Every structure is written in structure tokens, then in C-alpha cells.
Short mmCIF file of C-alpha atoms in Angstrom, two decimals:
data_model
loop_
_atom_site.label_atom_id
_atom_site.label_comp_id
_atom_site.label_asym_id
_atom_site.label_seq_id
_atom_site.Cartn_x
_atom_site.Cartn_y
_atom_site.Cartn_z
CA MET A 614 0.00 0.00 0.00
CA PRO A 615 1.33 3.51 -0.79
CA HIS A 616 2.77 5.57 2.10
CA GLU A 617 0.27 8.35 1.34
CA ALA A 618 -2.77 6.08 1.70
CA ALA A 619 -6.07 7.87 2.21
CA PRO A 620 -7.52 7.65 5.74
CA ILE A 621 -10.50 5.69 4.41
CA LEU A 622 -10.02 2.56 2.32
CA VAL A 623 -13.03 1.01 0.61
CA VAL A 624 -12.43 -2.61 -0.45
CA ALA A 625 -15.20 -4.32 -2.38
CA ASN A 626 -15.78 -7.85 -3.56
CA PRO A 627 -16.91 -7.54 -7.21
CA VAL A 628 -18.41 -11.05 -7.24
CA ALA A 629 -20.57 -10.49 -4.16
CA GLY A 630 -24.29 -10.67 -4.70
CA ASN A 631 -25.84 -7.28 -5.48
CA PHE A 632 -22.41 -5.74 -6.17
CA ASN A 633 -22.92 -2.19 -7.45
CA TYR A 634 -19.95 -0.12 -8.59
CA ARG A 635 -22.09 3.04 -8.69
CA HIS A 636 -22.65 2.66 -4.93
CA LEU A 637 -18.89 2.75 -4.43
CA MET A 638 -18.65 5.95 -6.44
CA ARG A 639 -21.55 7.53 -4.55
CA LEU A 640 -19.87 6.68 -1.24
CA ALA A 641 -16.54 8.15 -2.38
CA GLU A 642 -18.19 11.30 -3.74
CA ARG A 643 -20.12 11.93 -0.55
CA LEU A 644 -17.01 11.33 1.58
CA ASP A 645 -15.13 13.81 -0.60
CA ARG A 646 -17.84 16.45 -0.13
CA LEU A 647 -17.55 15.87 3.62
CA GLY A 648 -13.82 16.55 3.41
CA LEU A 649 -12.68 12.93 3.73
CA LYS A 650 -10.32 11.33 1.23
CA SER A 651 -10.83 7.69 0.29
CA ASP A 652 -9.32 5.01 -1.93
CA ILE A 653 -11.32 2.22 -3.62
CA TRP A 654 -9.90 -1.24 -4.25
CA LEU A 655 -11.57 -4.31 -5.77
CA THR A 656 -10.51 -7.75 -4.63
CA ARG A 657 -9.15 -10.14 -7.23
CA TYR A 658 -9.33 -13.53 -5.51
CA PRO A 659 -10.94 -15.19 -2.47
CA GLY A 660 -9.07 -14.37 0.73
CA GLU A 661 -7.40 -11.23 -0.60
CA LEU A 662 -9.45 -9.00 1.69
CA ALA A 663 -7.88 -10.69 4.71
CA ASP A 664 -4.40 -10.01 3.30
CA ILE A 665 -5.28 -6.37 2.60
CA ALA A 666 -6.65 -5.83 6.11
CA ALA A 667 -3.60 -7.46 7.69
CA GLU A 668 -1.18 -5.21 5.78
CA LEU A 669 -2.97 -1.85 6.00
CA SER A 670 -0.93 1.30 6.32
CA PRO A 671 -1.22 2.90 9.79
CA SER A 672 -2.62 5.98 8.03
CA VAL A 673 -5.84 4.07 7.21
CA ARG A 674 -8.26 4.85 10.02
CA THR A 675 -11.41 3.26 8.57
CA LEU A 676 -11.73 0.12 6.43
CA VAL A 677 -15.04 -0.02 4.57
CA VAL A 678 -15.98 -3.47 3.28
CA GLY A 679 -18.23 -3.56 0.23
CA GLY A 680 -19.58 -7.08 0.34
CA GLY A 681 -21.59 -9.60 2.30
CA ASP A 682 -20.99 -11.33 5.61
CA GLY A 683 -18.31 -13.60 4.13
CA SER A 684 -16.30 -10.59 2.94
CA ILE A 685 -16.68 -8.99 6.36
CA ASN A 686 -15.36 -12.18 7.96
CA GLU A 687 -12.29 -11.97 5.70
CA ALA A 688 -11.65 -8.36 6.74
CA ILE A 689 -12.00 -9.21 10.43
CA THR A 690 -9.62 -12.14 10.01
CA GLY A 691 -7.02 -9.75 8.58
CA ILE A 692 -7.56 -7.14 11.30
CA ILE A 693 -7.05 -9.80 13.97
CA ARG A 694 -3.97 -11.14 12.16
CA ARG A 695 -2.25 -7.73 12.22
CA GLY A 696 -2.46 -7.58 16.02
CA GLY A 697 -2.57 -4.42 18.08
CA ASP A 698 -4.90 -1.58 17.20
CA GLY A 699 -6.52 -1.87 13.81
CA PRO A 700 -8.74 0.45 11.80
CA ALA A 701 -12.42 0.93 12.56
CA LEU A 702 -14.55 -1.32 10.36
CA SER A 703 -17.53 -0.16 8.33
CA ILE A 704 -19.83 -1.95 5.89
CA LEU A 705 -21.30 -0.96 2.54
CA PRO A 706 -23.81 -3.80 2.29
CA PHE A 707 -23.69 -5.99 -0.79
CA GLY A 708 -24.01 -9.77 -0.59
CA THR A 709 -27.06 -11.93 0.00
CA ALA A 710 -28.16 -11.52 3.62
CA ASN A 711 -26.06 -8.67 5.11
CA VAL A 712 -26.78 -9.90 8.62
CA LEU A 713 -24.13 -7.78 10.34
CA ALA A 714 -25.36 -4.61 8.63
CA HIS A 715 -28.85 -5.33 10.00
CA GLU A 716 -27.37 -6.16 13.40
CA LEU A 717 -25.56 -2.81 13.57
CA GLY A 718 -28.49 -0.84 12.13
CA LEU A 719 -26.34 0.51 9.30
CA PRO A 720 -27.90 2.38 6.38
CA PHE A 721 -27.87 0.75 2.96
CA SER A 722 -27.61 4.19 1.31
CA PRO A 723 -23.98 5.06 0.36
CA GLU A 724 -24.57 8.73 1.17
CA LYS A 725 -25.99 8.02 4.62
CA LEU A 726 -23.16 5.57 5.33
CA ALA A 727 -20.63 8.28 4.40
CA GLU A 728 -22.27 10.57 6.94
CA ARG A 729 -21.99 7.86 9.62
CA ILE A 730 -18.29 7.47 8.83
CA ALA A 731 -17.75 11.23 8.93
CA ALA A 732 -19.46 11.44 12.34
CA GLY A 733 -16.71 9.22 13.72
CA ARG A 734 -18.88 7.26 16.14
CA THR A 735 -17.86 3.66 16.76
CA THR A 736 -19.12 0.82 18.90
CA PRO A 737 -17.42 -2.38 20.08
CA LEU A 738 -18.07 -5.56 18.09
CA TYR A 739 -17.68 -8.68 20.22
CA LEU A 740 -16.26 -11.50 18.13
CA GLY A 741 -16.30 -15.23 18.60
CA THR A 742 -13.64 -17.73 17.57
CA VAL A 743 -13.64 -21.33 16.41
CA GLY A 744 -10.10 -22.45 17.02
CA GLU A 745 -8.03 -19.50 15.80
CA ARG A 746 -10.58 -18.23 13.27
CA PRO A 747 -12.78 -15.28 14.25
CA PHE A 748 -16.44 -14.79 13.42
CA SER A 749 -18.67 -11.74 13.76
CA LEU A 750 -22.03 -13.52 13.73
CA MET A 751 -22.17 -17.26 14.14
CA VAL A 752 -20.69 -20.68 13.61
CA SER A 753 -23.03 -23.63 13.24
CA ALA A 754 -23.30 -27.33 12.48
CA GLY A 755 -26.09 -29.45 11.08
CA PHE A 756 -28.95 -28.77 8.71
CA ASP A 757 -28.32 -25.06 8.12
CA ALA A 758 -24.65 -25.76 7.38
CA ASP A 759 -25.76 -28.49 4.95
CA ILE A 760 -27.67 -25.78 3.07
CA VAL A 761 -24.62 -23.49 2.93
CA HIS A 762 -22.52 -26.33 1.52
CA ALA A 763 -25.22 -27.14 -1.04
CA VAL A 764 -25.35 -23.60 -2.47
CA ASP A 765 -22.45 -22.87 -4.81
CA ALA A 766 -21.37 -19.35 -5.74
CA PRO A 767 -22.95 -19.16 -9.24
CA PHE A 768 -26.30 -20.43 -7.94
CA LYS A 769 -26.22 -17.92 -5.05
CA ARG A 770 -25.33 -14.99 -7.34
CA ARG A 771 -28.19 -15.86 -9.68
CA TRP A 772 -30.94 -16.51 -7.15
CA GLY A 773 -29.85 -14.78 -3.93
CA LYS A 774 -31.85 -15.82 -0.85
CA LEU A 775 -34.08 -18.02 -2.99
CA ALA A 776 -31.07 -20.29 -3.54
CA TYR A 777 -30.97 -21.06 0.18
CA GLY A 778 -34.71 -21.56 0.37
CA TRP A 779 -34.71 -24.01 -2.53
CA ARG A 780 -31.75 -26.02 -1.23
CA GLY A 781 -33.29 -26.06 2.23
CA LEU A 782 -36.55 -27.42 0.87
CA THR A 783 -34.87 -30.17 -1.14
CA LEU A 784 -32.66 -31.21 1.79
CA ALA A 785 -35.60 -31.24 4.20
CA LEU A 786 -37.64 -33.47 1.90
CA ALA A 787 -34.65 -35.75 1.32
CA GLY A 788 -34.34 -36.36 5.08
CA THR A 789 -30.56 -36.79 4.97
CA GLY A 790 -29.75 -34.77 8.11
CA ARG A 791 -27.34 -36.10 10.72
CA ASP A 792 -27.13 -35.83 14.48
CA VAL A 793 -24.88 -33.10 15.86
CA THR A 794 -23.31 -33.76 19.24
CA VAL A 795 -22.74 -30.51 21.08
CA THR A 796 -20.56 -30.28 24.17
CA ALA A 797 -21.53 -27.02 25.86
CA ASP A 798 -19.65 -26.14 29.05
CA GLY A 799 -19.31 -29.85 29.83
CA GLU A 800 -22.92 -30.79 29.03
CA THR A 801 -23.73 -32.98 26.02
CA ILE A 802 -26.67 -32.14 23.76
CA ARG A 803 -27.78 -34.04 20.65
CA CYS A 804 -29.67 -32.11 18.00
CA ARG A 805 -29.95 -31.52 14.25
CA ILE A 806 -29.06 -27.80 14.14
CA ALA A 807 -26.65 -26.10 16.55
CA VAL A 808 -25.76 -22.40 16.25
CA VAL A 809 -23.31 -20.52 18.44
CA THR A 810 -24.05 -16.85 17.91
CA THR A 811 -22.70 -13.50 19.05
CA ALA A 812 -25.61 -11.76 17.37
CA ARG A 813 -29.35 -11.35 17.57
CA PHE A 814 -30.02 -11.68 13.84
CA TYR A 815 -29.68 -14.64 11.49
CA GLY A 816 -30.22 -14.93 7.74
CA GLY A 817 -31.02 -11.21 7.44
CA PRO A 818 -33.28 -9.22 9.80
CA LEU A 819 -34.56 -12.38 11.53
CA ALA A 820 -34.10 -12.70 15.30
CA ILE A 821 -32.59 -16.06 16.26
CA THR A 822 -32.33 -14.98 19.90
CA ARG A 823 -33.63 -12.11 22.04
CA HIS A 824 -30.83 -12.38 24.58
CA THR A 825 -27.75 -10.88 22.95
CA ARG A 826 -26.42 -8.59 20.23
CA ALA A 827 -23.09 -8.47 18.44
CA THR A 828 -22.35 -5.24 20.33
CA GLU A 829 -22.73 -7.00 23.68
CA PRO A 830 -20.40 -9.57 25.27
CA GLY A 831 -21.28 -13.26 25.44
CA LEU A 832 -22.22 -16.21 23.26
CA ARG A 833 -25.58 -17.94 22.89
CA LEU A 834 -26.13 -21.55 21.85
CA VAL A 835 -29.37 -22.14 19.93
CA THR A 836 -30.26 -25.74 19.07
CA LEU A 837 -33.12 -27.41 17.19
CA ALA A 838 -33.83 -30.97 18.27
CA ASP A 839 -35.00 -32.40 14.93
CA ASP A 840 -35.10 -31.43 11.26
CA ARG A 841 -38.30 -33.06 10.05
CA PRO A 842 -40.06 -30.87 7.48
CA ALA A 843 -42.93 -29.98 9.83
CA THR A 844 -40.48 -28.96 12.58
CA LEU A 845 -38.42 -26.88 10.17
CA LEU A 846 -41.55 -25.12 8.91
CA ARG A 847 -42.59 -24.25 12.47
CA ALA A 848 -39.07 -23.07 13.24
CA ALA A 849 -38.92 -20.90 10.11
CA THR A 850 -42.26 -19.30 11.00
CA ALA A 851 -41.17 -18.68 14.60
CA LEU A 852 -37.86 -17.23 13.37
CA ALA A 853 -39.71 -14.79 11.12
CA LEU A 854 -41.87 -13.72 14.07
CA GLY A 855 -38.96 -13.42 16.51
CA ARG A 856 -40.36 -16.19 18.68
CA LEU A 857 -37.95 -19.06 18.03
CA ASP A 858 -37.21 -19.68 21.72
CA ARG A 859 -40.90 -20.41 22.36
CA LEU A 860 -40.73 -23.71 20.49
CA ALA A 861 -40.39 -26.84 22.59
CA THR A 862 -37.81 -28.22 20.16
CA VAL A 863 -35.52 -25.18 20.61
CA GLN A 864 -33.01 -24.49 23.37
CA ASP A 865 -31.40 -21.06 23.77
CA ARG A 866 -28.72 -20.67 26.45
CA ALA A 867 -25.66 -18.64 27.36
CA VAL A 868 -22.39 -20.55 26.87
CA ALA A 869 -18.67 -20.01 27.38
CA GLU A 870 -17.23 -22.91 25.35
CA VAL A 871 -18.79 -25.24 22.77
CA ARG A 872 -17.50 -28.08 20.61
CA PHE A 873 -19.29 -29.80 17.73
CA SER A 874 -18.89 -33.42 16.67
CA GLY A 875 -20.79 -36.05 14.72
CA GLU A 876 -20.24 -38.39 11.81
CA GLY A 877 -20.53 -36.62 8.47
CA ILE A 878 -21.68 -33.27 9.87
CA ARG A 879 -20.96 -30.01 8.06
CA MET A 880 -20.24 -26.57 9.50
CA GLN A 881 -20.52 -22.95 8.38
CA ILE A 882 -19.10 -19.67 9.64
CA ASP A 883 -20.72 -16.27 8.98
CA GLY A 884 -22.66 -17.82 6.09
CA ASP A 885 -19.66 -19.45 4.38
CA ARG A 886 -18.50 -23.05 4.30
CA LEU A 887 -16.20 -24.14 7.11
CA GLU A 888 -14.14 -27.31 7.20
CA THR A 889 -15.60 -29.48 9.95
CA THR A 890 -13.64 -29.18 13.19
CA ASP A 891 -13.98 -30.04 16.86
CA ALA A 892 -11.98 -26.94 17.82
CA PRO A 893 -13.49 -25.00 20.73
CA VAL A 894 -15.88 -22.14 20.03
CA ARG A 895 -15.29 -19.29 22.47
CA ALA A 896 -15.62 -15.54 22.84
CA GLY A 897 -12.90 -13.67 20.97
CA ARG A 898 -11.44 -10.20 20.61
CA ILE A 899 -13.26 -6.89 20.41
CA ILE A 900 -12.88 -4.56 17.42
CA GLU A 901 -14.40 -1.16 16.70
CA VAL A 902 -17.10 -0.74 14.06
CA VAL A 903 -18.68 2.41 12.69
CA SER A 904 -22.10 2.96 14.19
#
């Protein structure tokens, strides 16, 4: 990165769902009118955003990620890798679900986001970790991770959220789910979906829990006992209504350490595929995000 790097760096993933170059230009133009200089970079390959964030010039005070939750996870991974104080993180929402943008109450308008950045207000974002890898939202195992693994990038770009709905329906009807064994603070739980979350929202503006937010410390474990189609339909309806914890098949509890295991299970992290691991899931570092 040049020594004279602008104080605001906007890095966008051009293959993210809903990518819009004009939004990048509108953000830069509004920042300029507010007296703030910015640079815009486009990533060229998966994982590059983590490398960029890890190697930022100290003159960069704010890193704006133009992308979805997976791109944000890359940026956070790089910020953690650099150690010490990193830049404040902001989000220009592209992607499919934009869960963290909903969680933080960020505007989807480039001009309004520029004004938030100019105001200089930040809030702590409490991360989780699975092994050494950070996450800003959740890590999960079971049926929902099966869906993430079943949706490839071209299908997601073409159909957006519908891609997940369709894959979820076909997997539910196929009945190929597997038991997930969860060890939570020494207690063993068997279920079909297990989500460790730092955040309130899941899959967009849908409340998976009422007991935490990404801007508050602590992890929640949310489990669903079975994945029969009728149970999944009830759970989806309750999720949409913000009443998931009222179902008898759902448990929602505070946890300090969780491990997942089970033959053939799949995992996902912040909406992206994760290689299955029994590494501990714990609370992680705190970074600053524009609010």
C-alpha cells in the first residue's frame, strides 16, 4: 500500500451478490464532499481482503468493506492477524443476507453511510472464535450448514436468498440430516441444528435470539432438536416472528465454550462453508465498528 494512503479505504468484492460499482462511487463522492479522502480497491481472488486488512498502512483509520458477511469475515480475520490496534470497520452492504449490517443498524444508502463514517462514532463488536478463526455472527453445524454447503457461488449470485430456500426445501424433503453432538460447558446435547451466535439476527433481519447482540459480550447456543419438514416449517415461522425460543424443540442458552462433533456433519461460519472441526468455540477479541 502507498505511504500516502487515504484515511478511508473502501475494499469491495466484485463477485458479491448485489455488487454495485455506482454505490462505491456515490460513497466516495459523498465522503469527498464531507472533506474525507478515500481510496477504492476491488478484490481479485478469495481471501485477498484478509491479506489487505492485515497489511494496511497505519494511516488508514477506517476500512469499509463492500460485500456480504463472508467478505466482512475476511476483513475481520485480517484485522485480527495484524495484532494491536486496527482500523475501525464499516460496511457498505452488498451480498445476500447482510446480517451484520442489519445487526448494527447501518444504512444501505452510500450517502448516509458516508455521513456515519464522517461522524466518527464507533461501537465495540464482540467477536467469537472457532479455534483460531474469528467470526462476527455465528458458527453452526447441522442442517443449516448443509444448506450453505449445497449452495455454490454461481447459484447464489443468480438466485440470492431463494437459492438457500430451494436447497433447504430439497434437503428437508430428502431427510438426509445427521445428528450433531454438542458439548456445551461440559454438558452434552444431541440435536440436528446447533448455532453458536454472538448476534441477535440470522439470515437477514430475523431474530434467532432475544438475549444478545453483536455489540454485547457473550455467546448464545441455539439448538433445534430435529429437522423433520414440519419442525423446520414451524421453526422458520417462529424465526420470522422473533419467537424461536418459544418452540419446545428449541433451546437457547448462554455458553462459554462449545464443541461440535458427529459423523458426516458439516459446518458454516458467517454464512460461508467451514471445514468441519472439533476446535473450541469461544468468545474472541473486540474490534471497533462504525455505528
